[in-house]
Short mmCIF file of C-alpha atoms and ligand atoms in Angstrom, two decimals:
data_model
loop_
_atom_site.label_atom_id
_atom_site.label_comp_id
_atom_site.label_asym_id
_atom_site.label_seq_id
_atom_site.Cartn_x
_atom_site.Cartn_y
_atom_site.Cartn_z
CA MET A 1 -16.90 -1.40 35.88
CA PRO A 2 -16.61 -0.63 32.16
CA THR A 3 -13.99 -1.74 29.68
CA LEU A 4 -12.37 0.87 27.46
CA MET A 5 -12.03 0.10 23.73
CA TRP A 6 -9.33 2.34 22.30
CA PHE A 7 -9.84 2.85 18.54
CA ARG A 8 -6.79 3.81 16.46
CA SER A 9 -6.31 2.66 12.85
CA ASP A 10 -9.26 0.26 13.05
CA LEU A 11 -12.24 2.60 12.64
CA ARG A 12 -14.98 0.04 12.19
CA VAL A 13 -17.39 -2.03 14.26
CA ALA A 14 -17.51 -5.21 12.14
CA ASP A 15 -14.56 -7.60 12.22
CA ASN A 16 -12.74 -5.52 14.81
CA THR A 17 -10.76 -8.00 16.92
CA ALA A 18 -10.21 -5.82 20.00
CA LEU A 19 -13.78 -4.50 20.03
CA TRP A 20 -15.17 -8.00 19.70
CA HIS A 21 -13.06 -9.24 22.64
CA ALA A 22 -13.78 -6.11 24.70
CA ARG A 23 -17.51 -6.66 24.33
CA ARG A 24 -17.26 -10.35 25.12
CA ASP A 25 -15.07 -9.74 28.15
CA ALA A 26 -17.31 -6.95 29.44
CA SER A 27 -20.50 -8.95 29.00
CA SER A 28 -19.04 -11.92 30.90
CA GLU A 29 -18.51 -9.52 33.82
CA ASN A 30 -21.91 -7.89 33.35
CA ALA A 31 -20.09 -4.71 32.46
CA SER A 32 -20.22 -2.36 29.49
CA VAL A 33 -17.85 -1.02 26.85
CA VAL A 34 -16.91 2.64 26.45
CA ALA A 35 -15.04 3.54 23.25
CA VAL A 36 -12.35 6.18 22.97
CA TYR A 37 -10.33 7.74 20.16
CA THR A 38 -7.29 9.98 20.63
CA ILE A 39 -6.60 12.90 18.28
CA THR A 40 -2.96 14.04 18.46
CA PRO A 41 -2.57 16.99 16.06
CA GLU A 42 1.10 17.76 16.70
CA GLN A 43 2.06 14.11 16.35
CA TRP A 44 0.02 13.81 13.16
CA ALA A 45 1.78 16.86 11.76
CA ALA A 46 5.16 15.42 12.78
CA HIS A 47 4.18 12.24 10.91
CA ASP A 48 3.31 14.37 7.84
CA MET A 49 -0.33 13.35 7.81
CA ALA A 50 -2.13 14.89 4.83
CA PRO A 51 -5.10 17.22 5.48
CA VAL A 52 -7.18 14.96 3.19
CA LYS A 53 -6.44 12.01 5.47
CA ALA A 54 -7.16 13.98 8.67
CA ASP A 55 -10.47 15.01 7.11
CA LEU A 56 -11.26 11.39 6.21
CA ILE A 57 -10.54 10.35 9.81
CA LEU A 58 -12.93 12.95 11.24
CA ARG A 59 -15.71 11.97 8.84
CA THR A 60 -15.07 8.28 9.58
CA LEU A 61 -15.25 8.97 13.33
CA ARG A 62 -18.70 10.44 12.83
CA GLU A 63 -19.80 7.29 11.03
CA LEU A 64 -18.17 5.14 13.70
CA SER A 65 -19.87 7.05 16.49
CA ALA A 66 -23.25 6.49 14.82
CA GLU A 67 -22.52 2.75 14.36
CA LEU A 68 -21.42 2.43 17.98
CA ALA A 69 -24.55 4.28 19.13
CA THR A 70 -26.66 1.46 17.63
CA LEU A 71 -24.84 -0.84 20.08
CA ASN A 72 -25.26 1.65 22.96
CA ILE A 73 -21.49 2.14 23.08
CA PRO A 74 -20.53 5.80 23.61
CA LEU A 75 -17.48 7.20 21.80
CA ARG A 76 -15.31 9.55 23.83
CA ILE A 77 -12.81 11.76 22.02
CA ILE A 78 -9.57 12.90 23.63
CA THR A 79 -7.49 15.62 21.95
CA VAL A 80 -3.92 16.03 23.20
CA PRO A 81 -0.93 17.36 21.25
CA ARG A 82 1.35 14.30 21.03
CA PHE A 83 1.63 10.57 21.70
CA ALA A 84 3.61 11.41 24.86
CA ASP A 85 0.46 13.02 26.28
CA VAL A 86 -1.74 9.99 25.59
CA PRO A 87 -0.96 7.76 28.62
CA SER A 88 -1.97 10.37 31.21
CA ALA A 89 -5.05 11.40 29.19
CA LEU A 90 -6.21 7.80 28.91
CA LEU A 91 -5.54 7.24 32.57
CA LYS A 92 -7.69 10.27 33.41
CA LEU A 93 -10.54 8.90 31.30
CA ALA A 94 -10.12 5.43 32.81
CA ARG A 95 -10.44 6.94 36.29
CA GLU A 96 -13.44 9.04 35.25
CA VAL A 97 -15.42 6.09 33.89
CA ARG A 98 -13.89 3.68 36.45
CA ALA A 99 -12.56 1.36 33.75
CA ARG A 100 -10.79 -1.81 34.78
CA ALA A 101 -9.29 -2.72 31.39
CA VAL A 102 -8.29 -1.19 28.06
CA PHE A 103 -8.57 -3.18 24.82
CA PHE A 104 -6.87 -2.15 21.57
CA ASN A 105 -5.53 -3.46 18.27
CA LYS A 106 -1.77 -3.28 17.81
CA GLU A 107 0.01 -0.73 15.65
CA TYR A 108 3.53 -1.72 14.63
CA GLU A 109 5.32 1.57 13.92
CA ILE A 110 7.99 2.49 16.45
CA ASN A 111 6.41 5.68 17.88
CA GLU A 112 3.10 3.89 18.24
CA VAL A 113 4.78 0.92 19.95
CA ARG A 114 6.54 3.24 22.42
CA ARG A 115 3.30 5.12 23.11
CA ASP A 116 1.54 1.83 23.87
CA GLU A 117 4.33 0.66 26.16
CA ALA A 118 4.15 3.93 28.12
CA MET A 119 0.37 3.69 28.30
CA THR A 120 0.45 0.06 29.45
CA GLU A 121 2.88 0.98 32.24
CA ALA A 122 0.85 4.00 33.35
CA LEU A 123 -2.33 1.93 33.54
CA ALA A 124 -0.65 -1.04 35.22
CA ASN A 125 0.38 1.28 38.06
CA GLU A 126 -3.33 1.72 38.78
CA GLU A 127 -4.14 -1.95 38.25
CA ILE A 128 -5.92 -1.36 34.98
CA SER A 129 -5.10 -4.18 32.60
CA THR A 130 -4.34 -3.76 28.89
CA HIS A 131 -5.21 -6.26 26.14
CA ALA A 132 -3.55 -5.92 22.72
CA PHE A 133 -4.64 -7.82 19.58
CA ASP A 134 -3.21 -8.41 16.12
CA ASP A 135 -5.80 -7.12 13.68
CA GLN A 136 -4.12 -5.08 10.94
CA THR A 137 -3.10 -8.04 8.80
CA VAL A 138 -4.46 -11.49 7.95
CA VAL A 139 -1.27 -13.09 9.29
CA PRO A 140 0.26 -11.14 12.22
CA PRO A 141 3.76 -9.73 11.71
CA GLY A 142 6.37 -12.09 13.12
CA VAL A 143 4.43 -15.31 12.57
CA LEU A 144 6.04 -16.15 9.22
CA ARG A 145 9.74 -17.04 9.42
CA THR A 146 12.26 -18.64 7.10
CA GLY A 147 13.56 -22.18 7.73
CA GLU A 148 16.33 -20.61 9.86
CA GLY A 149 13.81 -18.67 11.93
CA ARG A 150 14.61 -15.32 10.29
CA TRP A 151 12.14 -12.66 9.11
CA TYR A 152 11.52 -12.75 5.36
CA THR A 153 13.13 -9.91 3.40
CA VAL A 154 12.02 -10.89 -0.12
CA PHE A 155 8.40 -10.74 -1.26
CA THR A 156 7.99 -13.97 -3.28
CA PRO A 157 9.14 -16.41 -0.56
CA PHE A 158 7.12 -14.39 1.96
CA LYS A 159 4.02 -14.77 -0.19
CA LYS A 160 4.58 -18.53 -0.64
CA CYS A 161 4.91 -18.93 3.11
CA TRP A 162 1.82 -16.74 3.69
CA ILE A 163 -0.26 -18.99 1.42
CA LYS A 164 1.13 -22.18 2.92
CA HIS A 165 0.45 -20.90 6.43
CA LEU A 166 -3.19 -20.06 5.66
CA GLU A 167 -3.71 -23.35 3.84
CA SER A 168 -2.49 -25.31 6.83
CA GLU A 169 -3.84 -23.14 9.67
CA GLY A 170 -7.08 -22.05 8.02
CA ILE A 171 -8.20 -18.61 6.93
CA PRO A 172 -9.28 -16.38 9.82
CA GLU A 173 -13.02 -15.78 9.84
CA VAL A 174 -14.57 -12.34 9.69
CA LEU A 175 -15.86 -11.50 13.17
CA PRO A 176 -19.46 -10.33 13.42
CA LYS A 177 -20.54 -7.00 14.86
CA PRO A 178 -20.59 -7.24 18.64
CA LYS A 179 -23.97 -7.55 20.35
CA LYS A 180 -25.86 -4.49 21.53
CA GLN A 181 -25.29 -3.65 25.19
CA GLU A 182 -27.72 -2.16 27.70
CA PRO A 183 -27.81 1.65 27.51
CA ILE A 184 -25.37 3.39 29.86
CA LYS A 185 -25.21 6.87 31.31
CA ILE A 186 -21.91 7.92 29.68
CA LYS A 187 -22.48 10.18 26.67
CA SER A 188 -20.52 10.33 23.41
CA ASP A 189 -18.38 13.37 22.69
CA GLU A 190 -18.98 15.41 19.59
CA VAL A 191 -16.45 14.66 16.83
CA PRO A 192 -14.68 17.97 16.09
CA SER A 193 -15.39 19.50 12.71
CA ARG A 194 -11.75 20.40 12.18
CA ILE A 195 -8.33 19.87 13.69
CA LYS A 196 -5.86 22.67 14.38
CA GLY A 197 -3.14 22.69 11.75
CA PHE A 198 -5.14 20.70 9.18
CA GLU A 199 -7.10 22.57 6.54
CA PRO A 200 -10.53 21.05 5.84
CA TRP A 201 -10.37 19.07 2.58
CA PRO A 202 -12.41 20.84 -0.12
CA ARG A 203 -13.58 17.71 -1.97
CA PRO A 204 -14.84 15.21 0.66
CA GLU A 205 -17.24 13.68 -1.89
CA LEU A 206 -14.19 12.00 -3.51
CA TRP A 207 -13.65 9.89 -0.42
CA PRO A 208 -16.91 8.65 1.14
CA ALA A 209 -16.19 7.74 4.75
CA GLY A 210 -17.03 4.87 7.07
CA GLU A 211 -17.38 1.12 7.03
CA ARG A 212 -20.62 1.12 5.05
CA ALA A 213 -19.00 3.13 2.26
CA ALA A 214 -15.99 0.80 2.38
CA MET A 215 -18.12 -2.36 2.13
CA LYS A 216 -20.08 -0.83 -0.73
CA ARG A 217 -16.86 -0.12 -2.59
CA LEU A 218 -15.58 -3.64 -1.92
CA SER A 219 -18.83 -5.23 -3.16
CA ARG A 220 -18.80 -3.09 -6.28
CA PHE A 221 -15.19 -4.02 -7.01
CA ALA A 222 -15.87 -7.73 -6.39
CA GLU A 223 -18.90 -7.67 -8.68
CA ARG A 224 -17.57 -5.53 -11.50
CA SER A 225 -13.79 -5.41 -11.61
CA ILE A 226 -12.03 -8.16 -9.68
CA ALA A 227 -12.29 -10.64 -12.57
CA SER A 228 -10.46 -8.26 -14.92
CA TYR A 229 -8.10 -6.85 -12.26
CA LYS A 230 -4.99 -8.57 -13.63
CA ASP A 231 -5.52 -7.13 -17.11
CA GLN A 232 -6.69 -3.68 -16.08
CA ARG A 233 -4.80 -2.83 -12.91
CA ASP A 234 -1.95 -1.02 -14.65
CA PHE A 235 -3.95 1.50 -16.67
CA PRO A 236 -4.51 4.76 -14.76
CA ALA A 237 -7.31 5.95 -17.06
CA ILE A 238 -9.36 2.85 -16.19
CA ASP A 239 -11.20 2.37 -12.90
CA GLY A 240 -9.71 -1.12 -12.64
CA THR A 241 -8.46 -1.26 -9.05
CA SER A 242 -10.41 -1.35 -5.81
CA THR A 243 -9.48 2.13 -4.48
CA LEU A 244 -9.75 0.72 -0.98
CA SER A 245 -6.31 1.78 0.26
CA HIS A 246 -7.63 4.77 2.24
CA HIS A 247 -10.16 2.54 4.00
CA LEU A 248 -7.47 -0.05 4.72
CA SER A 249 -5.06 2.57 6.04
CA ILE A 250 -7.47 3.85 8.72
CA GLY A 251 -9.20 0.53 9.19
CA SER A 252 -12.71 1.35 7.96
CA ILE A 253 -12.37 -2.04 6.28
CA SER A 254 -10.33 -5.03 7.44
CA PRO A 255 -7.90 -7.09 5.36
CA ARG A 256 -9.91 -10.19 6.28
CA GLN A 257 -13.08 -8.67 4.82
CA CYS A 258 -11.12 -7.96 1.62
CA LEU A 259 -9.60 -11.42 1.52
CA HIS A 260 -12.96 -13.16 1.98
CA ALA A 261 -14.45 -11.12 -0.89
CA ALA A 262 -11.55 -12.21 -3.11
CA LEU A 263 -11.91 -15.85 -2.04
CA GLU A 264 -15.58 -15.75 -2.95
CA ALA A 265 -14.55 -14.67 -6.45
CA ASN A 266 -11.85 -17.36 -6.56
CA ARG A 267 -13.72 -20.59 -5.61
CA ASN A 268 -12.36 -20.23 -2.10
CA LYS A 269 -8.75 -20.60 -3.24
CA LEU A 270 -5.85 -18.27 -2.45
CA ASP A 271 -4.27 -19.21 -5.75
CA GLY A 272 -7.35 -20.14 -7.72
CA PRO A 273 -9.11 -20.13 -11.08
CA SER A 274 -9.67 -16.37 -11.34
CA PRO A 275 -6.42 -14.64 -12.39
CA GLY A 276 -7.95 -11.30 -11.34
CA ALA A 277 -8.85 -12.40 -7.81
CA THR A 278 -5.55 -14.29 -7.42
CA HIS A 279 -3.62 -11.19 -8.41
CA TRP A 280 -5.62 -8.96 -6.09
CA ILE A 281 -4.85 -11.31 -3.20
CA SER A 282 -1.19 -10.91 -4.12
CA GLU A 283 -1.51 -7.13 -3.70
CA LEU A 284 -3.05 -7.64 -0.28
CA VAL A 285 0.02 -9.75 0.51
CA TRP A 286 2.31 -6.85 -0.53
CA ARG A 287 0.51 -4.81 2.11
CA GLU A 288 1.13 -7.55 4.68
CA PHE A 289 4.78 -7.84 3.59
CA TYR A 290 5.50 -4.14 4.15
CA ARG A 291 3.76 -4.23 7.56
CA HIS A 292 5.82 -7.27 8.46
CA LEU A 293 9.05 -5.49 7.42
CA MET A 294 8.15 -2.45 9.50
CA ALA A 295 7.68 -4.62 12.58
CA ALA A 296 10.89 -6.55 11.85
CA TYR A 297 13.07 -3.52 11.14
CA PRO A 298 12.08 -0.54 13.32
CA ARG A 299 14.89 1.41 11.65
CA LEU A 300 12.60 1.71 8.60
CA CYS A 301 10.38 3.99 10.72
CA MET A 302 13.39 6.19 11.37
CA GLY A 303 14.18 7.08 7.79
CA ARG A 304 16.87 4.44 7.35
CA ALA A 305 17.39 2.59 4.08
CA PHE A 306 16.56 -1.11 4.01
CA LYS A 307 19.90 -1.74 2.24
CA PRO A 308 22.36 0.12 4.51
CA GLU A 309 25.01 0.53 1.79
CA THR A 310 22.59 2.69 -0.23
CA GLU A 311 22.78 5.32 2.51
CA ARG A 312 26.10 6.26 0.89
CA LEU A 313 24.38 7.19 -2.41
CA ARG A 314 25.22 10.76 -3.44
CA TRP A 315 21.80 12.23 -4.18
CA ARG A 316 21.69 15.51 -6.07
CA ASP A 317 20.75 18.72 -4.30
CA ASP A 318 18.23 20.13 -6.77
CA PRO A 319 15.44 22.16 -5.12
CA GLU A 320 14.22 23.45 -8.49
CA GLY A 321 14.00 19.96 -9.94
CA PHE A 322 12.11 18.83 -6.83
CA ASP A 323 9.66 21.74 -7.08
CA ALA A 324 9.03 21.00 -10.76
CA TRP A 325 8.33 17.36 -9.88
CA ARG A 326 6.07 18.31 -6.97
CA ASP A 327 4.01 20.77 -9.03
CA GLY A 328 3.80 18.71 -12.24
CA ARG A 329 6.13 20.87 -14.40
CA THR A 330 8.88 18.41 -15.39
CA GLY A 331 8.08 18.40 -19.10
CA VAL A 332 7.33 14.65 -18.93
CA PRO A 333 3.54 14.49 -19.45
CA ILE A 334 2.80 11.25 -17.60
CA VAL A 335 4.81 12.43 -14.57
CA ASP A 336 3.17 15.85 -14.57
CA ALA A 337 -0.33 14.40 -15.00
CA ALA A 338 0.23 12.05 -12.05
CA MET A 339 1.65 14.74 -9.77
CA ARG A 340 -1.16 17.18 -10.57
CA ALA A 341 -3.75 14.46 -9.96
CA LEU A 342 -2.20 13.78 -6.56
CA LEU A 343 -2.48 17.43 -5.51
CA HIS A 344 -6.08 17.63 -6.70
CA THR A 345 -7.48 14.29 -5.51
CA GLY A 346 -5.18 13.11 -2.71
CA TRP A 347 -4.64 9.79 -4.48
CA MET A 348 -2.48 8.26 -7.18
CA HIS A 349 -2.72 5.04 -9.18
CA ASN A 350 -0.07 2.44 -8.28
CA ARG A 351 1.53 2.39 -11.75
CA LEU A 352 1.90 6.17 -11.57
CA ARG A 353 3.33 6.02 -8.04
CA MET A 354 6.08 3.79 -9.40
CA ILE A 355 6.69 5.99 -12.46
CA VAL A 356 6.95 9.27 -10.54
CA ALA A 357 9.02 7.73 -7.74
CA MET A 358 11.46 6.24 -10.26
CA TYR A 359 11.58 9.56 -12.08
CA LEU A 360 12.44 11.50 -8.92
CA THR A 361 15.05 9.06 -7.67
CA LYS A 362 16.58 7.84 -10.94
CA ASP A 363 16.02 10.55 -13.59
CA LEU A 364 16.54 13.45 -11.21
CA LEU A 365 18.67 11.47 -8.73
CA ILE A 366 16.90 13.22 -5.84
CA ASP A 367 16.74 11.62 -2.40
CA TRP A 368 13.72 9.32 -1.98
CA HIS A 369 13.03 10.73 1.51
CA LEU A 370 11.81 13.98 -0.10
CA GLY A 371 9.36 12.11 -2.32
CA GLU A 372 8.22 9.88 0.53
CA ARG A 373 7.45 12.97 2.61
CA HIS A 374 5.59 14.75 -0.19
CA PHE A 375 3.44 11.65 -0.72
CA MET A 376 2.58 11.40 2.99
CA GLN A 377 1.66 15.09 3.05
CA HIS A 378 -0.82 14.65 0.20
CA LEU A 379 -2.11 11.06 0.14
CA VAL A 380 -5.51 10.16 1.54
CA ASP A 381 -4.14 6.63 2.04
CA GLY A 382 -0.74 7.79 3.38
CA ASP A 383 0.60 4.85 5.35
CA LEU A 384 4.16 4.67 6.66
CA ALA A 385 4.72 0.98 5.87
CA GLN A 386 3.32 0.99 2.31
CA ASN A 387 4.71 4.39 1.42
CA ASN A 388 8.17 3.66 2.73
CA GLY A 389 8.11 0.22 1.06
CA GLY A 390 7.00 1.70 -2.28
CA TRP A 391 9.58 4.48 -2.18
CA GLN A 392 12.46 2.26 -1.18
CA TRP A 393 11.48 -0.29 -3.84
CA SER A 394 11.43 2.47 -6.47
CA ALA A 395 14.70 4.01 -5.28
CA SER A 396 16.41 0.57 -5.22
CA THR A 397 17.31 1.09 -1.56
CA GLY A 398 14.67 -1.41 -0.43
CA THR A 399 13.59 -4.99 -0.87
CA ASP A 400 13.32 -5.27 -4.66
CA ALA A 401 14.73 -8.66 -5.60
CA ALA A 402 16.03 -7.31 -8.95
CA PRO A 403 19.81 -7.42 -8.99
CA TYR A 404 21.57 -4.05 -8.70
CA PHE A 405 18.93 -1.45 -9.56
CA ARG A 406 15.81 -0.95 -11.64
CA ILE A 407 14.97 2.01 -13.85
CA PHE A 408 11.82 2.87 -15.82
CA ASN A 409 11.69 4.98 -18.95
CA PRO A 410 8.68 7.22 -18.17
CA ILE A 411 7.95 7.82 -21.86
CA SER A 412 7.80 4.08 -22.66
CA GLN A 413 5.68 3.55 -19.54
CA SER A 414 3.36 6.29 -20.74
CA ARG A 415 3.04 4.75 -24.22
CA LYS A 416 2.32 1.37 -22.71
CA PHE A 417 -0.06 2.25 -19.90
CA ASP A 418 -1.79 5.39 -21.19
CA ALA A 419 -1.54 4.61 -24.91
CA ASP A 420 -4.23 7.01 -26.14
CA GLY A 421 -3.24 9.67 -23.60
CA THR A 422 -6.62 9.73 -21.84
CA PHE A 423 -5.07 10.20 -18.42
CA ILE A 424 -2.59 12.82 -19.61
CA ARG A 425 -5.31 14.79 -21.40
CA ARG A 426 -7.39 14.88 -18.19
CA TRP A 427 -4.63 16.41 -16.05
CA VAL A 428 -2.44 18.27 -18.54
CA PRO A 429 -5.09 20.04 -20.63
CA GLU A 430 -2.47 22.14 -22.44
CA LEU A 431 -1.52 18.93 -24.31
CA ALA A 432 -5.08 17.76 -24.97
CA ASP A 433 -4.94 18.46 -28.71
CA LEU A 434 -1.79 16.47 -29.41
CA ASP A 435 -2.13 13.13 -31.19
CA ASN A 436 -1.71 9.78 -29.44
CA GLU A 437 1.95 9.61 -30.41
CA MET A 438 3.15 13.13 -29.55
CA ILE A 439 1.23 13.44 -26.31
CA HIS A 440 3.73 11.19 -24.54
CA ASP A 441 6.75 13.25 -25.49
CA PRO A 442 6.03 16.75 -26.84
CA SER A 443 9.78 17.48 -26.85
CA GLU A 444 9.80 15.51 -30.14
CA LEU A 445 7.59 18.13 -31.80
CA PRO A 446 9.16 20.57 -34.26
CA LEU A 447 10.44 23.59 -32.35
CA LEU A 448 7.93 26.01 -33.88
CA LEU A 449 4.99 23.86 -32.86
CA ARG A 450 6.45 23.18 -29.44
CA SER A 451 6.79 26.89 -28.73
CA THR A 452 3.02 27.34 -29.17
CA LEU A 453 2.30 24.92 -26.32
CA LYS A 454 2.22 26.36 -22.82
CA TYR A 455 4.13 23.35 -21.59
CA PRO A 456 7.72 23.18 -20.29
CA ALA A 457 10.57 21.44 -22.09
CA PRO A 458 11.91 18.40 -20.20
CA ILE A 459 13.95 19.54 -17.19
CA VAL A 460 16.39 16.67 -17.60
CA ASP A 461 18.08 15.21 -20.65
CA ARG A 462 17.07 11.54 -20.75
CA ALA A 463 20.10 10.62 -22.80
CA MET A 464 22.40 11.10 -19.80
CA VAL A 465 20.07 9.91 -17.04
CA LYS A 466 20.93 6.24 -17.13
CA GLU A 467 24.67 6.85 -17.15
CA ARG A 468 24.42 9.29 -14.22
CA VAL A 469 22.39 6.99 -12.01
CA MET A 470 24.57 3.99 -12.96
CA GLN A 471 27.62 5.91 -11.83
CA ALA A 472 25.95 6.84 -8.54
CA PHE A 473 25.13 3.20 -7.80
CA GLN A 474 28.55 2.06 -9.05
CA ALA A 475 30.20 4.42 -6.59
CA ILE A 476 28.68 2.67 -3.55
CA LYS A 477 29.43 -0.87 -4.76
CA GLY A 478 31.53 -2.84 -2.31
C1 FAD B 501 6.07 5.06 -4.21
C2 FAD B 501 4.84 4.35 -3.68
C3 FAD B 501 4.18 4.85 -2.56
C4 FAD B 501 3.04 4.21 -2.06
N1 FAD B 501 2.42 4.74 -0.94
C5 FAD B 501 1.34 4.09 -0.42
C6 FAD B 501 0.69 4.59 0.75
O1 FAD B 501 1.09 5.59 1.35
N2 FAD B 501 -0.41 3.92 1.19
C7 FAD B 501 -0.89 2.81 0.57
O2 FAD B 501 -1.91 2.24 1.02
N3 FAD B 501 -0.29 2.30 -0.52
C8 FAD B 501 0.81 2.92 -1.04
N4 FAD B 501 1.41 2.40 -2.16
C9 FAD B 501 0.93 1.13 -2.72
C10 FAD B 501 -0.14 1.24 -3.81
O3 FAD B 501 0.24 2.17 -4.78
C11 FAD B 501 -1.53 1.61 -3.28
O4 FAD B 501 -1.84 0.79 -2.17
C12 FAD B 501 -2.59 1.39 -4.34
O5 FAD B 501 -2.32 2.20 -5.45
C13 FAD B 501 -3.94 1.69 -3.77
O6 FAD B 501 -4.92 1.56 -4.76
P1 FAD B 501 -6.06 0.47 -4.62
O7 FAD B 501 -6.65 0.52 -3.26
O8 FAD B 501 -6.97 0.66 -5.80
O9 FAD B 501 -5.23 -0.86 -4.77
P2 FAD B 501 -5.58 -2.29 -5.35
O10 FAD B 501 -4.76 -2.48 -6.57
O11 FAD B 501 -7.03 -2.53 -5.45
O12 FAD B 501 -4.96 -3.25 -4.22
C14 FAD B 501 -5.69 -3.60 -3.04
C15 FAD B 501 -4.93 -3.21 -1.80
O13 FAD B 501 -3.68 -3.90 -1.75
C16 FAD B 501 -2.69 -3.04 -1.19
N5 FAD B 501 -1.67 -2.77 -2.20
C17 FAD B 501 -1.85 -2.69 -3.53
N6 FAD B 501 -0.67 -2.47 -4.15
C18 FAD B 501 0.26 -2.39 -3.19
C19 FAD B 501 1.67 -2.19 -3.19
N7 FAD B 501 2.35 -2.03 -4.31
N8 FAD B 501 2.31 -2.16 -2.01
C20 FAD B 501 1.64 -2.34 -0.85
N9 FAD B 501 0.31 -2.55 -0.78
C21 FAD B 501 -0.37 -2.58 -1.93
C22 FAD B 501 -3.38 -1.74 -0.81
O14 FAD B 501 -3.77 -1.81 0.54
C23 FAD B 501 -4.58 -1.74 -1.74
O15 FAD B 501 -5.65 -0.97 -1.27
C24 FAD B 501 2.56 3.03 -2.69
C25 FAD B 501 3.23 2.54 -3.81
C26 FAD B 501 4.35 3.20 -4.30
C27 FAD B 501 5.05 2.65 -5.52
#
């Protein structure tokens, strides 16, 4: 009797904990593994999944199916509207292939947890066992606790504990690809070429799919850029970061594979001689931290602020300001360049994510939920935990350890991180001829010259921004 391996956000064959155990368990029983993936278009739309991400998933499934075929594991595809429809659909498949067990890697978001509970119950009624594994992080959510047994809520102590834990317990190994099984009669389903409600993404070449592409990108980053990561990671015009977030978000690479590559560049130390590799590990820990928070505080999945008192903040109702931000027409070149790049590529550099999120929530004083949603609807790496964490950090409703609230000046950020305006020139061509000084703030140009540019004046007066946001935060104090 076969074992079902249910793929979700772990679309790879190598270092896949549930797949590895499924194969081992099946072979000890002289049985085989059948893989399954569930497409839930209405649920994906309700979760604001971007078409670019849906497209990446389909292309990755094709790669996965081909990888699994080399192991004689067929990949079945189930399409049902929502998570609520998944338990009965899986049960039907389990009956059809006469499966006795379902293996899967855990997802920690609340709707996913509820779906899995319902599925486990439905299968248990028919004596089909379920086996869930922690795989999405190097250290599973819930393992690291403060001295008082509480979940960490601040990054730096979390990171210290993460390092201490791995130094004492050992770093988890990367699991090999499972062994090939004997051919079986069950055939793979064709991966659909499109999903209802999701437009095909016009530029798939930007995001090569599958675990081979992911490993290639990781190797290239480890060889060429990890050493200089600390110095180059903040400059959007430089290809100085790994651009692996989309692979991590759908699991075409594992965090352990990433960590081992960084350790290799860091003499096997988590906090070692290479500042670049050490810093990159720290970013992987941010990812783990936000996953850990999501598991600890399910309310974060429900749109609630991490700091409850900030739910009283009086955000401005400004649909025109929001539209200008969304379309890259705010009159602040670095913000507009970043927002236009997002719409065109489906990705944004981390420094720019912080700048535009601060701009929306502090300069325009617009509710972070609107920005969070727009990001999810357009990011190839859209991921509830990281996106929510990043937005709440930027809006000062989240876990930032800075006292009170933090605000960036987008023009100073632009001068610092895009000094010669290379990034702005690429995405805001109407400013391409300005010099390296004026390109950051064309509102400083003499009026006559400014009127010749086809570029909007700033939609908000920076002189009053700080005062306005200070007052808003002051009003909720106590
Ligand atoms: C407002 C806002 C929204 C964000 N939304 C997302 C999102 O939806 N999905 C997403 O994956 N990341 C998100 N991030 C985090 C970060 O911007 C991206 O992970 C990063 O830009 C991806 O580029 P990279 O793969 O080259 O990262 P690298 O710099 O090479 O870092 C390696 C990996 O570490 C993780 N990482 C890096 N920086 C962060 C961070 N600040 N927080 C959490 N994890 C991090 C990512 O998995 C990343 O792939 C957001 C950040 C902000 C400020």
